[in-house]
mmCIF file of C-alpha atoms in Angstrom:
data_model
loop_
_atom_site.group_PDB
_atom_site.id
_atom_site.type_symbol
_atom_site.label_atom_id
_atom_site.label_comp_id
_atom_site.label_asym_id
_atom_site.label_seq_id
_atom_site.Cartn_x
_atom_site.Cartn_y
_atom_site.Cartn_z
ATOM 1 C CA MET A 1 16.326 -31.501 1.672
ATOM 2 C CA HIS A 2 15.082 -27.868 1.226
ATOM 3 C CA SER A 3 14.167 -25.806 4.397
ATOM 4 C CA LEU A 4 10.899 -24.165 4.736
ATOM 5 C CA ARG A 5 10.848 -20.607 3.205
ATOM 6 C CA THR A 6 8.368 -18.188 4.222
ATOM 7 C CA SER A 7 8.769 -14.749 2.480
ATOM 8 C CA ILE A 8 6.628 -12.063 4.424
ATOM 9 C CA CYS A 9 6.687 -8.690 3.201
ATOM 10 C CA VAL A 10 5.279 -6.173 5.661
ATOM 11 C CA ALA A 11 3.068 -3.184 5.479
ATOM 12 C CA ILE A 12 3.756 0.455 6.217
ATOM 13 C CA ALA A 13 5.464 1.295 9.404
ATOM 14 C CA VAL A 14 6.569 -2.465 9.901
ATOM 15 C CA ALA A 15 10.109 -3.471 9.819
ATOM 16 C CA ALA A 16 11.661 -3.737 6.361
ATOM 17 C CA SER A 17 11.750 -6.993 4.503
ATOM 18 C CA ALA A 18 13.701 -8.666 1.644
ATOM 19 C CA CYS A 19 10.826 -8.021 -0.908
ATOM 20 C CA ALA A 20 11.553 -5.138 -3.413
ATOM 21 C CA SER A 21 8.707 -2.536 -3.696
ATOM 22 C CA SER A 22 7.283 -1.332 -7.149
ATOM 23 C CA THR A 23 4.922 1.375 -7.861
ATOM 24 C CA SER A 24 2.267 1.625 -10.783
ATOM 25 C CA LEU A 25 -0.111 4.214 -11.790
ATOM 26 C CA LYS A 26 -3.638 2.615 -12.145
ATOM 27 C CA SER A 27 -5.429 5.574 -13.408
ATOM 28 C CA SER A 28 -5.040 9.204 -13.818
ATOM 29 C CA TRP A 29 -6.945 12.673 -14.749
ATOM 30 C CA LYS A 30 -5.952 15.834 -16.100
ATOM 31 C CA ASP A 31 -7.985 19.060 -16.283
ATOM 32 C CA PRO A 32 -7.928 19.730 -20.217
ATOM 33 C CA ASP A 33 -8.338 23.379 -19.608
ATOM 34 C CA ALA A 34 -5.617 23.761 -17.095
ATOM 35 C CA ALA A 35 -2.417 25.974 -18.184
ATOM 36 C CA PRO A 36 0.876 24.147 -17.576
ATOM 37 C CA VAL A 37 2.877 25.389 -14.726
ATOM 38 C CA SER A 38 6.552 25.519 -13.709
ATOM 39 C CA LEU A 39 7.947 24.899 -10.250
ATOM 40 C CA ALA A 40 10.932 26.592 -10.597
ATOM 41 C CA GLY A 41 11.434 28.614 -7.555
ATOM 42 C CA LYS A 42 7.980 28.489 -6.262
ATOM 43 C CA LYS A 43 6.658 27.349 -3.126
ATOM 44 C CA VAL A 44 4.516 24.012 -3.129
ATOM 45 C CA LEU A 45 2.913 22.637 -0.205
ATOM 46 C CA ALA A 46 3.706 18.755 0.555
ATOM 47 C CA VAL A 47 0.871 17.020 2.165
ATOM 48 C CA VAL A 48 0.778 13.562 3.236
ATOM 49 C CA GLN A 49 -2.585 12.556 4.816
ATOM 50 C CA ILE A 50 -2.038 9.602 7.185
ATOM 51 C CA ARG A 51 -3.020 9.716 10.908
ATOM 52 C CA ASP A 52 0.027 8.799 12.582
ATOM 53 C CA GLU A 53 1.685 12.304 13.118
ATOM 54 C CA ALA A 54 5.343 10.957 13.197
ATOM 55 C CA ARG A 55 4.943 9.073 9.803
ATOM 56 C CA ARG A 56 3.086 11.961 8.599
ATOM 57 C CA ARG A 57 5.889 14.316 9.115
ATOM 58 C CA HIS A 58 8.842 11.890 7.904
ATOM 59 C CA GLY A 59 6.460 11.476 4.617
ATOM 60 C CA GLU A 60 5.987 15.011 4.224
ATOM 61 C CA ASP A 61 9.783 15.863 4.645
ATOM 62 C CA GLN A 62 10.284 13.151 1.827
ATOM 63 C CA LEU A 63 7.835 14.636 -0.508
ATOM 64 C CA ALA A 64 8.962 18.221 -0.001
ATOM 65 C CA GLU A 65 12.648 17.096 -0.828
ATOM 66 C CA GLU A 66 11.200 15.379 -3.950
ATOM 67 C CA ILE A 67 9.502 18.711 -4.940
ATOM 68 C CA THR A 68 12.806 20.631 -4.036
ATOM 69 C CA LYS A 69 14.969 18.250 -6.381
ATOM 70 C CA ARG A 70 12.657 19.212 -9.457
ATOM 71 C CA GLY A 71 12.945 22.862 -9.152
ATOM 72 C CA GLY A 72 10.349 23.800 -6.593
ATOM 73 C CA ILE A 73 10.590 24.900 -2.952
ATOM 74 C CA GLY A 74 8.785 22.149 -1.292
ATOM 75 C CA VAL A 75 7.360 22.899 2.111
ATOM 76 C CA PRO A 76 5.963 20.423 4.513
ATOM 77 C CA SER A 77 2.280 20.979 5.362
ATOM 78 C CA TYR A 78 3.248 20.332 9.273
ATOM 79 C CA LYS A 79 5.231 23.250 9.365
ATOM 80 C CA LEU A 80 2.041 25.347 8.654
ATOM 81 C CA PHE A 81 -0.512 22.880 10.130
ATOM 82 C CA PRO A 82 0.611 20.882 12.949
ATOM 83 C CA SER A 83 -1.113 18.221 14.424
ATOM 84 C CA SER A 84 -3.688 20.514 16.346
ATOM 85 C CA ALA A 85 -4.353 22.586 13.397
ATOM 86 C CA LYS A 86 -4.383 20.317 10.364
ATOM 87 C CA GLN A 87 -8.149 19.722 10.610
ATOM 88 C CA GLN A 88 -8.996 23.548 10.687
ATOM 89 C CA ASP A 89 -11.697 24.999 8.484
ATOM 90 C CA GLU A 90 -11.008 25.451 4.578
ATOM 91 C CA ALA A 91 -11.047 29.193 4.830
ATOM 92 C CA ALA A 92 -8.358 29.443 7.521
ATOM 93 C CA ALA A 93 -6.232 26.696 5.818
ATOM 94 C CA GLN A 94 -6.471 28.943 2.563
ATOM 95 C CA ALA A 95 -5.705 32.038 4.302
ATOM 96 C CA ARG A 96 -2.563 30.550 5.868
ATOM 97 C CA ALA A 97 -1.276 29.036 2.589
ATOM 98 C CA GLN A 98 -1.813 32.425 0.746
ATOM 99 C CA ARG A 99 0.179 34.320 3.611
ATOM 100 C CA GLU A 100 2.965 31.872 3.169
ATOM 101 C CA GLY A 101 3.111 32.455 -0.477
ATOM 102 C CA MET A 102 2.227 28.920 -1.707
ATOM 103 C CA SER A 103 1.788 28.482 -5.322
ATOM 104 C CA GLY A 104 0.706 24.674 -5.355
ATOM 105 C CA ILE A 105 -0.081 21.874 -3.354
ATOM 106 C CA ILE A 106 0.525 18.159 -3.756
ATOM 107 C CA ILE A 107 -1.379 16.083 -1.588
ATOM 108 C CA MET A 108 -0.943 12.082 -1.206
ATOM 109 C CA GLN A 109 -3.722 10.354 0.552
ATOM 110 C CA PHE A 110 -3.295 6.805 1.764
ATOM 111 C CA THR A 111 -6.606 5.208 0.752
ATOM 112 C CA GLY A 112 -6.307 1.377 1.583
ATOM 113 C CA ARG A 113 -3.997 -1.579 2.164
ATOM 114 C CA ASP A 114 -4.449 -5.213 0.725
ATOM 115 C CA ARG A 115 -2.739 -8.322 2.017
ATOM 116 C CA THR A 116 -2.596 -11.232 -0.302
ATOM 117 C CA MET A 117 -1.266 -14.618 0.558
ATOM 118 C CA THR A 118 0.082 -17.167 -1.947
ATOM 119 C CA ILE A 119 0.486 -20.648 -1.031
ATOM 120 C CA GLU A 120 2.775 -22.541 -3.387
ATOM 121 C CA PRO A 121 2.838 -26.358 -2.755
ATOM 122 C CA ARG A 122 6.039 -28.374 -3.241
ATOM 123 C CA THR A 123 5.818 -31.010 -5.661
ATOM 124 C CA THR A 124 8.882 -33.312 -6.018
ATOM 125 C CA ALA A 125 8.373 -36.327 -8.318
ATOM 126 C CA TYR A 126 11.748 -37.592 -7.796
ATOM 127 C CA TRP A 127 10.827 -40.732 -9.819
ATOM 128 C CA ARG A 128 10.698 -38.672 -12.928
ATOM 129 C CA ASN A 129 14.595 -38.280 -12.997
ATOM 130 C CA ASP A 130 16.143 -40.447 -10.198
ATOM 131 C CA THR A 131 16.566 -44.230 -11.111
ATOM 132 C CA TYR A 132 16.540 -45.100 -7.386
ATOM 133 C CA TYR A 133 12.809 -44.293 -7.257
ATOM 134 C CA ARG A 134 12.232 -46.749 -10.333
ATOM 135 C CA ARG A 135 12.991 -49.929 -8.126
ATOM 136 C CA PRO A 136 10.859 -50.847 -5.020
ATOM 137 C CA TRP A 137 13.645 -50.523 -2.658
ATOM 138 C CA GLY A 138 15.937 -48.304 -4.312
ATOM 139 C CA ALA A 139 15.208 -45.143 -2.119
ATOM 140 C CA TRP A 140 14.047 -47.099 0.965
ATOM 141 C CA ALA A 141 16.725 -45.878 3.398
ATOM 142 C CA TYR A 142 16.393 -42.121 1.816
ATOM 143 C CA GLY A 143 12.964 -42.175 2.250
ATOM 144 C CA TRP A 144 12.934 -42.602 6.005
ATOM 145 C CA ASN A 145 15.717 -39.976 6.627
ATOM 146 C CA SER A 146 14.010 -37.132 4.278
ATOM 147 C CA GLY A 147 12.056 -34.448 5.820
ATOM 148 C CA TRP A 148 8.520 -33.341 5.319
ATOM 149 C CA GLU A 149 8.331 -30.049 3.805
ATOM 150 C CA PRO A 150 5.132 -27.860 3.757
ATOM 151 C CA GLN A 151 4.243 -25.567 1.236
ATOM 152 C CA THR A 152 6.019 -22.078 0.640
ATOM 153 C CA VAL A 153 3.739 -19.347 1.724
ATOM 154 C CA ARG A 154 4.288 -15.781 0.328
ATOM 155 C CA THR A 155 2.482 -12.738 1.687
ATOM 156 C CA ASP A 156 2.256 -9.504 -0.464
ATOM 157 C CA ILE A 157 1.202 -6.128 0.750
ATOM 158 C CA THR A 158 -0.367 -3.611 -1.670
ATOM 159 C CA VAL A 159 -0.873 0.100 -0.694
ATOM 160 C CA MET A 160 -3.157 2.374 -2.448
ATOM 161 C CA VAL A 161 -2.605 6.006 -2.554
ATOM 162 C CA GLU A 162 -4.406 8.963 -4.375
ATOM 163 C CA THR A 163 -2.406 11.864 -5.310
ATOM 164 C CA ARG A 164 -3.730 15.266 -6.124
ATOM 165 C CA VAL A 165 -1.805 18.161 -7.708
ATOM 166 C CA TYR A 166 -3.346 21.758 -7.151
ATOM 167 C CA SER A 167 -2.473 25.110 -8.748
ATOM 168 C CA LEU A 168 -3.346 27.891 -6.128
ATOM 169 C CA GLU A 169 -2.627 30.485 -8.635
ATOM 170 C CA GLN A 170 -5.336 28.854 -11.043
ATOM 171 C CA ASP A 171 -7.442 27.871 -8.079
ATOM 172 C CA LYS A 172 -7.987 24.412 -9.448
ATOM 173 C CA LEU A 173 -7.139 20.809 -9.500
ATOM 174 C CA LEU A 174 -4.479 20.095 -12.338
ATOM 175 C CA TRP A 175 -3.971 16.441 -12.106
ATOM 176 C CA ALA A 176 -4.967 13.527 -10.003
ATOM 177 C CA GLY A 177 -3.933 9.747 -9.838
ATOM 178 C CA SER A 178 -4.217 6.528 -8.137
ATOM 179 C CA SER A 179 -1.478 4.431 -7.576
ATOM 180 C CA GLN A 180 -0.583 0.851 -5.862
ATOM 181 C CA THR A 181 2.807 0.187 -4.499
ATOM 182 C CA GLN A 182 3.805 -3.520 -3.944
ATOM 183 C CA ASN A 183 5.432 -4.721 -0.704
ATOM 184 C CA PRO A 184 6.971 -1.348 0.578
ATOM 185 C CA SER A 185 9.287 -1.432 3.526
ATOM 186 C CA ASP A 186 7.880 2.092 4.802
ATOM 187 C CA ALA A 187 5.894 5.158 4.123
ATOM 188 C CA ASN A 188 8.948 6.966 2.585
ATOM 189 C CA ASP A 189 9.395 3.960 0.165
ATOM 190 C CA VAL A 190 6.088 4.593 -1.105
ATOM 191 C CA ILE A 191 6.397 8.465 -1.373
ATOM 192 C CA HIS A 192 9.827 8.279 -3.326
ATOM 193 C CA ASP A 193 8.820 5.918 -5.633
ATOM 194 C CA LEU A 194 5.385 7.670 -6.243
ATOM 195 C CA ALA A 195 7.471 11.164 -6.713
ATOM 196 C CA VAL A 196 9.335 9.586 -9.426
ATOM 197 C CA VAL A 197 6.281 8.008 -11.276
ATOM 198 C CA ILE A 198 4.335 10.914 -10.846
ATOM 199 C CA ALA A 199 6.979 13.568 -12.030
ATOM 200 C CA LYS A 200 7.530 11.677 -15.369
ATOM 201 C CA GLU A 201 3.560 11.386 -15.597
ATOM 202 C CA LEU A 202 2.944 15.126 -15.144
ATOM 203 C CA LYS A 203 5.847 16.145 -17.748
ATOM 204 C CA LYS A 204 4.092 13.750 -20.216
ATOM 205 C CA ALA A 205 0.879 15.008 -19.527
ATOM 206 C CA GLY A 206 2.027 18.618 -20.256
ATOM 207 C CA VAL A 207 0.986 19.657 -16.508
ATOM 208 C CA LEU A 208 4.671 20.846 -15.658
ATOM 209 C CA THR A 209 6.834 22.557 -17.968
ATOM 210 C CA GLN A 210 10.022 21.381 -16.733
#
């Protein structure tokens, strides 16, 4: 007898589950007139737009680390724009970034979350292979002792993120993309997977020179 199996993958900020995450890029855009840029030795502002301040900071630390791994100097935006100042006007934000010597900005904006439930009914049909079930009384005793098993229920979480890469030196949007991550364990899971996917895409698109 099989036991009931319920596999539930939780969303951002919920306890980790056994389901593996996967990130895929659904659409992207590149400015055809933008010149390729190099991150080497340049400050890049890491921005994760999520309401919860603690998760924002964890996410920006993760994104800044991924930028630094790729030759830039990742700077979490909360160090320039704490919770009380992150919604200040555009001119003030731009002036602060210029004073700090930022060359670029990478913004990750969490745009949505979908929950999909799949119900998989269990079909046994023992009579196909078990000769006991071919006779009227062959499985009589076993039938009373077997348990009822409801269907298997699986819940999948999909998190949608929009990522934008700006050059402050060129004062323009270089690249933008929309992605989906299936069954992430937390926000850092999404950011790490996205950083890997997007870094490859930026190189392939010729946005980054290294």
